[in-house]
Coordinates of C-alpha atoms and ligand atoms in Angstrom, one line a residue:
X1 CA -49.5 -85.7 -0.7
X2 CA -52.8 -85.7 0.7
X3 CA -55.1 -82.5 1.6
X4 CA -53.1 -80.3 -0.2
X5 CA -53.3 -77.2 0.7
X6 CA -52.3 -74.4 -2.1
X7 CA -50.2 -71.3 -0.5
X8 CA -51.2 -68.3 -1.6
X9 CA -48.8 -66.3 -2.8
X10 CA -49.4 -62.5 -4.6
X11 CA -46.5 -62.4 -6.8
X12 CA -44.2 -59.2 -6.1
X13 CA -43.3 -58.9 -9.7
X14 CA -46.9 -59.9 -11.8
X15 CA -45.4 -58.4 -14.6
X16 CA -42.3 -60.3 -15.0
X17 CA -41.2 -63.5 -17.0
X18 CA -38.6 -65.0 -17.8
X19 CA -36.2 -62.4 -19.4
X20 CA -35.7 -62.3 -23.4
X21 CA -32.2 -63.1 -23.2
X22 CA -33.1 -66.5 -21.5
X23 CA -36.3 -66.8 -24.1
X24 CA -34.1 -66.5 -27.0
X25 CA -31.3 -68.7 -25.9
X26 CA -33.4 -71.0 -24.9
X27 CA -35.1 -70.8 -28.4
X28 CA -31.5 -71.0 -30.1
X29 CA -30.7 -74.3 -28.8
X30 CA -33.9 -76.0 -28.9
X31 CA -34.1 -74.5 -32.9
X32 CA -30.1 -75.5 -33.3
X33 CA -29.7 -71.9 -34.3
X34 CA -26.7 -69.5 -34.5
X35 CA -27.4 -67.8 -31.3
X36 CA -26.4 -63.8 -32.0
X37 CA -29.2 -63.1 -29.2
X38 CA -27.8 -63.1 -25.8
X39 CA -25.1 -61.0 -25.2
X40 CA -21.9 -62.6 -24.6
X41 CA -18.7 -64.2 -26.4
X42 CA -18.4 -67.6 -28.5
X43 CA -14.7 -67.1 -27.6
X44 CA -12.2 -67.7 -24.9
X45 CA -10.7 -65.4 -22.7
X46 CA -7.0 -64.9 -22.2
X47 CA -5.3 -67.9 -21.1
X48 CA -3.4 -65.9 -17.8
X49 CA -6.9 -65.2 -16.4
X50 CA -7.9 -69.0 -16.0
X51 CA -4.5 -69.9 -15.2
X52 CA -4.5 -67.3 -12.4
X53 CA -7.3 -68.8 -10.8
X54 CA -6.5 -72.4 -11.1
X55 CA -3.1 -71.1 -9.1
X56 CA -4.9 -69.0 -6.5
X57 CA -7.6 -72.0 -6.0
X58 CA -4.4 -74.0 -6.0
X59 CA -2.8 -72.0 -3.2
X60 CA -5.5 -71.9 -1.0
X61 CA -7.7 -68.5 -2.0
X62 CA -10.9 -70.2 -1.3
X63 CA -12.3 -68.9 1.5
X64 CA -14.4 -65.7 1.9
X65 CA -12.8 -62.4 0.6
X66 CA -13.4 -59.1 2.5
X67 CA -17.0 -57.9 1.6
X68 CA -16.1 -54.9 0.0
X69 CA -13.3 -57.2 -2.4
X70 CA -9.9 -58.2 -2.3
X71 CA -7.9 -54.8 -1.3
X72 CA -5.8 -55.9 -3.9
X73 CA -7.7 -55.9 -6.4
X74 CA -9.5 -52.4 -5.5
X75 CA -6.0 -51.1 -5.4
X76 CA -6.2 -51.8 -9.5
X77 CA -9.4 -50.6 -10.1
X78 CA -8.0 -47.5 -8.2
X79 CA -5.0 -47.1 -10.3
X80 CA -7.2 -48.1 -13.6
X81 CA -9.2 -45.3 -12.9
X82 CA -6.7 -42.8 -12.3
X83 CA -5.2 -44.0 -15.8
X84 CA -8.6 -43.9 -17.7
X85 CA -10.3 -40.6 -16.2
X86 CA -7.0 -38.7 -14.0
X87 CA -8.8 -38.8 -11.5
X88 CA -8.5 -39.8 -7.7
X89 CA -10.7 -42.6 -6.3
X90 CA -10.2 -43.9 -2.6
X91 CA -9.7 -47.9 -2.5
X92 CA -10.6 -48.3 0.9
X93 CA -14.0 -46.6 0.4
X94 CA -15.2 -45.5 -2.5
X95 CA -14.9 -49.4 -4.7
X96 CA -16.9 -52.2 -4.1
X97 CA -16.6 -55.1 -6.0
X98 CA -19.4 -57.1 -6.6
X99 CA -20.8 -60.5 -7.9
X100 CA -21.7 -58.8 -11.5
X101 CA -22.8 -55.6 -12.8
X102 CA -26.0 -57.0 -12.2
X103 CA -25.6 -57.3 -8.3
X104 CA -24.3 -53.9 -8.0
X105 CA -27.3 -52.5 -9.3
X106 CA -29.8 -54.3 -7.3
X107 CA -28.2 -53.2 -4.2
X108 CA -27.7 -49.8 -5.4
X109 CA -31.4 -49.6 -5.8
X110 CA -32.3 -51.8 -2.5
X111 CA -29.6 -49.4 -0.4
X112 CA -30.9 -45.9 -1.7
X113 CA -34.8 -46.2 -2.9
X114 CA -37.6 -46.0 -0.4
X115 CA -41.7 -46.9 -1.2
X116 CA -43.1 -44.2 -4.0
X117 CA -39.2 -42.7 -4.8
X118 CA -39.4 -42.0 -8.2
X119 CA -36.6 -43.8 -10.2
X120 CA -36.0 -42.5 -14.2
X121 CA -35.2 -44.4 -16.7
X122 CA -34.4 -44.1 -20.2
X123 CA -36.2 -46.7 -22.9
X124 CA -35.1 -48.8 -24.0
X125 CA -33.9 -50.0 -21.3
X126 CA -31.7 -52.6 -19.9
X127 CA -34.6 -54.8 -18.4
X128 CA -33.2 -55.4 -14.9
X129 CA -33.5 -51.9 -13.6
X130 CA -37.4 -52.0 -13.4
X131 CA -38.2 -54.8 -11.9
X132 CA -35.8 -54.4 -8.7
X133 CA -37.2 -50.6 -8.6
X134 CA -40.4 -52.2 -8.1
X135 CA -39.5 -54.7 -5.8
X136 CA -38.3 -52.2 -3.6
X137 CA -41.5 -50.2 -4.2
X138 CA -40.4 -47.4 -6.2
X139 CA -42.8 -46.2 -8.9
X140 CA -40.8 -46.6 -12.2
X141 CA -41.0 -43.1 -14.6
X142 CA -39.8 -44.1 -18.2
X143 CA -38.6 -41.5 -20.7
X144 CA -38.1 -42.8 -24.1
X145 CA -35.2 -42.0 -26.5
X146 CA -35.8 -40.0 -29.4
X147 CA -36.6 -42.6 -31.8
X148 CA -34.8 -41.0 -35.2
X149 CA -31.6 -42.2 -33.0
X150 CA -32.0 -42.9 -29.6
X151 CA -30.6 -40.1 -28.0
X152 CA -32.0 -38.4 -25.1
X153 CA -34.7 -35.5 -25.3
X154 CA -33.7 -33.3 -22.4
X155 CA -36.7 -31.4 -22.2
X156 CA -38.6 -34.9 -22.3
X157 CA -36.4 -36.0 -19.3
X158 CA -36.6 -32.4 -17.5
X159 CA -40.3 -32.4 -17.8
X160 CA -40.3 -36.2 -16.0
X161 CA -38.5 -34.5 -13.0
X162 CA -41.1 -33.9 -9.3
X163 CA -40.0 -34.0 -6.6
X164 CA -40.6 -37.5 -5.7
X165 CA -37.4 -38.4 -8.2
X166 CA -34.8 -39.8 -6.1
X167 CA -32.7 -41.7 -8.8
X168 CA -31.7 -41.3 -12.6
X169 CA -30.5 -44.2 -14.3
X170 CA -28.5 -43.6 -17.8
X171 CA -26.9 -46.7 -19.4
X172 CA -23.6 -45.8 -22.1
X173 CA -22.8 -47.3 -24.1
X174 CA -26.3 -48.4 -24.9
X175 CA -27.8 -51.7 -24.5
X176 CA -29.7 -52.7 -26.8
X177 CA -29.0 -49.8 -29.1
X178 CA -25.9 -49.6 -29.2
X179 CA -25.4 -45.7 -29.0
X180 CA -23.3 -43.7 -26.9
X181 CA -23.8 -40.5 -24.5
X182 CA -22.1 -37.6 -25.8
X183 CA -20.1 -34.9 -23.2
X184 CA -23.4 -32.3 -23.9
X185 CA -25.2 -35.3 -22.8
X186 CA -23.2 -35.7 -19.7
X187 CA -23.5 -31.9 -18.9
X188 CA -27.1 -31.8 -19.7
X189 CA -27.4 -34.3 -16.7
X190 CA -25.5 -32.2 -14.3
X191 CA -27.2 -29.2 -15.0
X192 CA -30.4 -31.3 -14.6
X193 CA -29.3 -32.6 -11.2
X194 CA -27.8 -29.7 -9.7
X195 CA -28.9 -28.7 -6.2
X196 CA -31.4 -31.4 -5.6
X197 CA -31.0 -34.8 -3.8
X198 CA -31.5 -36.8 -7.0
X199 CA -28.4 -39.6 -7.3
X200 CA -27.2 -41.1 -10.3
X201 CA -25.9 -44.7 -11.7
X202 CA -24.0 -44.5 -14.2
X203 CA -24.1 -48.5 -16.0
X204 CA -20.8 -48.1 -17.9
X205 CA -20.2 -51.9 -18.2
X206 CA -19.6 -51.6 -21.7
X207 CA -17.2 -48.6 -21.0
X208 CA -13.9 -50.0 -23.3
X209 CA -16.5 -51.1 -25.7
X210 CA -16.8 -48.1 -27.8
X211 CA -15.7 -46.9 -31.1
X212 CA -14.1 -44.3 -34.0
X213 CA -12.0 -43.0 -31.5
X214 CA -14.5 -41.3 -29.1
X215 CA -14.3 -41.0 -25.4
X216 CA -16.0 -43.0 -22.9
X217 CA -18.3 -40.4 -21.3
X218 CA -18.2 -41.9 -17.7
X219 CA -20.8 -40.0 -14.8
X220 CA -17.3 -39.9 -12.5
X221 CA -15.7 -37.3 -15.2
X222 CA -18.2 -34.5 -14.1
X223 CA -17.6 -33.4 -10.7
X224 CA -21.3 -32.5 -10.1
X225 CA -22.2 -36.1 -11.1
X226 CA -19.4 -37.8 -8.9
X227 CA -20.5 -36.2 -6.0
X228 CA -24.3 -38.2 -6.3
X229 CA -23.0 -41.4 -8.2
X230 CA -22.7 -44.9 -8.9
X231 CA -20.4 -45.8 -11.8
X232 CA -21.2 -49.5 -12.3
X233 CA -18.4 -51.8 -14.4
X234 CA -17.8 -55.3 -15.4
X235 CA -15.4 -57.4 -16.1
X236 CA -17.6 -59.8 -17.4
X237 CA -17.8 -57.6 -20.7
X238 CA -13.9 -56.5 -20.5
X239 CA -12.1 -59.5 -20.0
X240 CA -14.9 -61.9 -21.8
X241 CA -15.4 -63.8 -18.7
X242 CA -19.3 -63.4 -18.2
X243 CA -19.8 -66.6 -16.3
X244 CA -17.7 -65.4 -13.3
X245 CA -19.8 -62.7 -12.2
X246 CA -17.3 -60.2 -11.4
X247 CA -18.0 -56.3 -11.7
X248 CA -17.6 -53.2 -9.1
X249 CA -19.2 -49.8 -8.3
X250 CA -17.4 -46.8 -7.7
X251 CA -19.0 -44.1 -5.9
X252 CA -18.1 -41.5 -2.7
X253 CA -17.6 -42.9 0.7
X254 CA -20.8 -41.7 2.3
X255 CA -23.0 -43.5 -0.9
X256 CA -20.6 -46.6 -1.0
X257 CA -21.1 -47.4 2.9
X258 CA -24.6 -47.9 2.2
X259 CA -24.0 -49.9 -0.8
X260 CA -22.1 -52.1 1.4
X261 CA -24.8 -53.0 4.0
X262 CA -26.4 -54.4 1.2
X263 CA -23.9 -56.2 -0.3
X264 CA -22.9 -57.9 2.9
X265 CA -26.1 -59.0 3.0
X266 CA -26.4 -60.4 -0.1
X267 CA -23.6 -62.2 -1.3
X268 CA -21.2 -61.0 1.3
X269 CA -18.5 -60.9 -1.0
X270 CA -17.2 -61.9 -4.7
X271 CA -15.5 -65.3 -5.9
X272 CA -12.6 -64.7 -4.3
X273 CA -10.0 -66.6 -6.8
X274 CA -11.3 -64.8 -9.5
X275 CA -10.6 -61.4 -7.8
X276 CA -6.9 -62.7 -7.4
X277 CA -6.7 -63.4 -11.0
X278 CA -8.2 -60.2 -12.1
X279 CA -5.9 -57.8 -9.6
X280 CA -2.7 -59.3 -11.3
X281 CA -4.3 -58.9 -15.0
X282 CA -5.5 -55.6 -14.3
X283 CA -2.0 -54.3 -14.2
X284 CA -1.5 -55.3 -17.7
X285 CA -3.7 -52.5 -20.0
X286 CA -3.0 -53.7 -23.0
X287 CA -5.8 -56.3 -22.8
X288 CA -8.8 -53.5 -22.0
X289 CA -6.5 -51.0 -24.3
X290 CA -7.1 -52.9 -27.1
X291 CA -11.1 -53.8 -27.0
X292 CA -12.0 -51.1 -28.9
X293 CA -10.1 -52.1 -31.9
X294 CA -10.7 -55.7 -30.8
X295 CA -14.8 -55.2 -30.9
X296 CA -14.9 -52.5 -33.7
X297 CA -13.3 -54.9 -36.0
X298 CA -15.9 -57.3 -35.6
X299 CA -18.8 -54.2 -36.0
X300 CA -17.5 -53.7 -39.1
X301 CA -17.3 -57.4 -40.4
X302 CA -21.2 -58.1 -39.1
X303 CA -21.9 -54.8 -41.2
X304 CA -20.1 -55.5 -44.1
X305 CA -21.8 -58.8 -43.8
X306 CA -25.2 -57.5 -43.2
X307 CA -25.1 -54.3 -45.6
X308 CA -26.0 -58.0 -48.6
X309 CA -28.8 -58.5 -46.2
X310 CA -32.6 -56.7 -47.0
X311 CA -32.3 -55.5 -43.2
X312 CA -31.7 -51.5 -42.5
X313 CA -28.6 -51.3 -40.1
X314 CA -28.6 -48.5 -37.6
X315 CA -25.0 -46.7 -36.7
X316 CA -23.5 -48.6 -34.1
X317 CA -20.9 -46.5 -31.5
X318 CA -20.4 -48.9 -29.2
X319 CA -21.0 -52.2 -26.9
X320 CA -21.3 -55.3 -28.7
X321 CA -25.0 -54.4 -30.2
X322 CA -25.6 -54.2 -33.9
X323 CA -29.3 -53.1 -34.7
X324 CA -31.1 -53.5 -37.9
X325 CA -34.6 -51.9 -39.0
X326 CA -36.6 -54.7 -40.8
X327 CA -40.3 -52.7 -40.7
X328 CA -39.6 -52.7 -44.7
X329 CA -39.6 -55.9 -44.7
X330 CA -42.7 -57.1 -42.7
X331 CA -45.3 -55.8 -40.5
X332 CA -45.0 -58.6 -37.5
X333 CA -44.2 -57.6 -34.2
X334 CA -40.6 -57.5 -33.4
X335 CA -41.2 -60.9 -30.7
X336 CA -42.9 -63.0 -33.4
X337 CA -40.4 -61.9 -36.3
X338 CA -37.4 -63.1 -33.9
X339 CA -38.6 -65.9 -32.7
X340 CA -39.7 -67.4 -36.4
X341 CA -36.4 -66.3 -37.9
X342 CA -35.0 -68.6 -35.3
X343 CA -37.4 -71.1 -36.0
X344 CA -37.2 -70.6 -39.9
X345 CA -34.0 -69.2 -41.0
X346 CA -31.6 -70.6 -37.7
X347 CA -30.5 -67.1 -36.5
X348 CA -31.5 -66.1 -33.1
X349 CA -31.5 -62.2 -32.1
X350 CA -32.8 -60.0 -29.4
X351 CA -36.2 -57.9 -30.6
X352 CA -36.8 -54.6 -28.8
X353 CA -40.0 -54.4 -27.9
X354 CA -39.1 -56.1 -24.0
X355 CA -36.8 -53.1 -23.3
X356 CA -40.0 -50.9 -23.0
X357 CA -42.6 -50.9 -20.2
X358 CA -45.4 -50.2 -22.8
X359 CA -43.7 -52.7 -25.3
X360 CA -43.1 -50.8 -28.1
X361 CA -42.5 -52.2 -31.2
X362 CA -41.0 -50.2 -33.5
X363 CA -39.3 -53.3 -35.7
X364 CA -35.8 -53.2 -34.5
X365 CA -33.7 -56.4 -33.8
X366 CA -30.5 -56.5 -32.0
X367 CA -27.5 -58.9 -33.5
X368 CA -24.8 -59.4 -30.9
X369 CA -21.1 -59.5 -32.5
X370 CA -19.3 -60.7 -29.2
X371 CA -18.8 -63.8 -31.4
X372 CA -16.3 -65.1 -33.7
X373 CA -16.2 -64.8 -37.4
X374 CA -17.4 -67.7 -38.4
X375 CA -20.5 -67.9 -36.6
X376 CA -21.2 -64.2 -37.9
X377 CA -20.3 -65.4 -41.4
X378 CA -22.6 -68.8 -40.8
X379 CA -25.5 -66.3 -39.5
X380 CA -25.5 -64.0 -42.1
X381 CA -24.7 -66.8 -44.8
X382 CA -28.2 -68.3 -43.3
X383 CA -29.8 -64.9 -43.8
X384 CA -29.4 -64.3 -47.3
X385 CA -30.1 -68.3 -48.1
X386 CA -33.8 -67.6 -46.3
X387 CA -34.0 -64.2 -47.7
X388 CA -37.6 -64.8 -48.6
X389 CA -38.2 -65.2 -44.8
X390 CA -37.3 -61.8 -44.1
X391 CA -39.9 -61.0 -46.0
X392 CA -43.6 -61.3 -45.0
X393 CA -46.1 -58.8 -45.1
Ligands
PLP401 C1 -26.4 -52.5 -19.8 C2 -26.1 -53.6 -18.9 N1 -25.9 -53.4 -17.6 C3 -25.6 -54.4 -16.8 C4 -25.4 -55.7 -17.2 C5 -25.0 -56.8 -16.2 O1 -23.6 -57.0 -16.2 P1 -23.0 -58.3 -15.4 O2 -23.0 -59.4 -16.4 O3 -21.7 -57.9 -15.0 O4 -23.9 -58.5 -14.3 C6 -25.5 -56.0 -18.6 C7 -25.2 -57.3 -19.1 O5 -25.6 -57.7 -20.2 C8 -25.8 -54.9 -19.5 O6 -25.9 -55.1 -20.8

């Protein structure tokens, strides 16, 4: 081209990369190394799912499905929510399904934040809920977990309260710690939120994920919560099907019909034959009955497998997040230390230090057991080989 002339263009989101997830992966493959990093499963999902949507592709389900999803598949989610919580959700128009967990959270954000709105979050945190804050010109107020165990400090988050806040994000299970909110958390949250205007989501996607027999603590439990929420799912993480970008929001009429201005506008609606195949496997609740047991059997392999490694492992409660402590081991930051034990010992993981917005590094790694045995086995195998790696003051 001749006289080129070079656009201008002031980026919208100067702070933003490529996302660590995508870093590591990519780092994995171009190092040939067991990729525990990125969060999703080496495995298959059940065979009825893909068969259900080779026969619904088959029979002609290829068109556009109604923008808030196929009725027939919000009539499950309905009735799944009734069995999980007893309580009453409206089909019609309090679900929306959505390309992803992911999708549902953006618009959530783009439908209810204006320029200056204060939106809380709790650090770490799951790294897409600042930048699309931003984008929509919110000012982003993190409040960090207590770092003994990654709880929340209420009076921390009370104190972080003006009245500029217009939205509180919590995330349980945790991602990437892989803790869970308790019912006084849950409570601590209504009380905080009572009679103001201050709405909630509630990013539950790892919701059947969770272990030892305790209680998924969902915001649509707590009727002062309900009332000013956004309970965000996926059945990328339940069914093992991340790649087809299914997930939903629940949340009352009057917030959901927002939601849904958005979400017309954005994808309109959700891979329809997928939402086909999902309303008939929905009915079946032995699948999403048995995750818990399903994922807490592979927890306790990884840690039984890890406990012969130097590292310090952290109690894990739930998703599919195992964290270990390695500042006994060497003073590098947690993004270097990753990215050489890739390099050097063939394991990729997820270090912590991108989850905060002042990039903390407090020398915690996340290993991600959505994967089968052996390539937990051949990972932590590799670990103890390189041992000396781990090691380097
Ligand atoms: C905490 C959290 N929220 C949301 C998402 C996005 O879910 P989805 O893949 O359904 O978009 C993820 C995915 O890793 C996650 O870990």
């Amino acid at each position: 081209m001749n006289n080129t002339y070079l656009i201008s263009l002031q980026s919208k989101l100067p702070n933003v990369g490529t996302t660590i997830f995508s870093q590591m992966s990519k780092l994995a493959q171009d190092c040939n190394a067991i990729n525990l990093s990125q969060g999703f499963p080496d495995f298959e999902c059940h065979p009825e799912l893909i068969e259900g949507v080779m026969k619904y592709m088959q029979q002609g389900a290829n068109q556009y499905c109604h923008t808030a999803g196929l009725p027939a598949l919000r009539e499950q989610i309905a009735l799944k929510t009734a069995r999980d919580h007893g309580i009453s959700i409206d089909a019609e128009t309090e679900i929306t399904v959505h390309s992803g967990a992911s999708e549902a959270i953006f618009n959530i954000i783009a439908a209810v934040v204006k320029v200056q709105d204060e939106v809380l979050i709790f650090e770490p945190a799951y790294d897409l809920y600042r930048p699309v804050a931003e984008l929509f010109g919110a000012k982003v107020v993190p409040v960090s977990l207590k770092k003994e165990d990654f709880s929340i400090d209420w009076d921390k988050a009370r104190s972080a309260i003006t009245s500029q806040t217009r939205l509180i994000i919590i995330n349980t299970p945790h991602n990437p710690s892989g803790t869970t909110l308790k019912a006084e958390d849950l409570q601590q949250l209504s009380d905080l939120v009572e009679n103001t205007d201050i709405l909630v989501i509630g990013d539950e996607v790892y919701e059947h994920i969770i272990f030892d027999n305790q209680a998924h603590q969902s915001v649509l439990r707590y009727p002062e919560l309900r009332e000013r929420s956004f309970a965000v799912f996926s059945f990328g993480k339940t069914f093992h099907v991340t790649g087809w970008r299914v997930g939903y929001c629940i949340a009352p009429t009057h917030l959901t019909s927002e939601l849904r201005k958005v979400h017309q506008y954005n994808t309109f609606s959700t891979f329809t034959p997928a939402q086909y195949a999902l309303a008939d496997f929905l009915q079946k609740e032995a699948h999403y009955q048995a995750l818990p047991d399903f994922y807490q059997a592979r927890r306790d392999a990884l840690r039984k497998w890890l406990a012969d490694t130097p590292f310090k492992l952290l109690p894990c409660e739930g998703t599919y997040f195992q964290t270990v402590y390695y500042g006994h081991l060497s003073q590098e930051h947690d993004v270097d230390y990753a990215q050489r034990l890739t390099r050097e010992v063939g394991v990729a993981t997820i270090p912590f230090s991108p989850f905060y917005t002042q990039k903390e590094d407090n020398k915690h790694l996340r290993f991600c057991f959505a994967k089968k045995y052996e390539t937990m086995e051949q990972a932590v195998a590799l670990l103890i080989k390189h041992g000396d790696k781990l090691r380097q003051p």
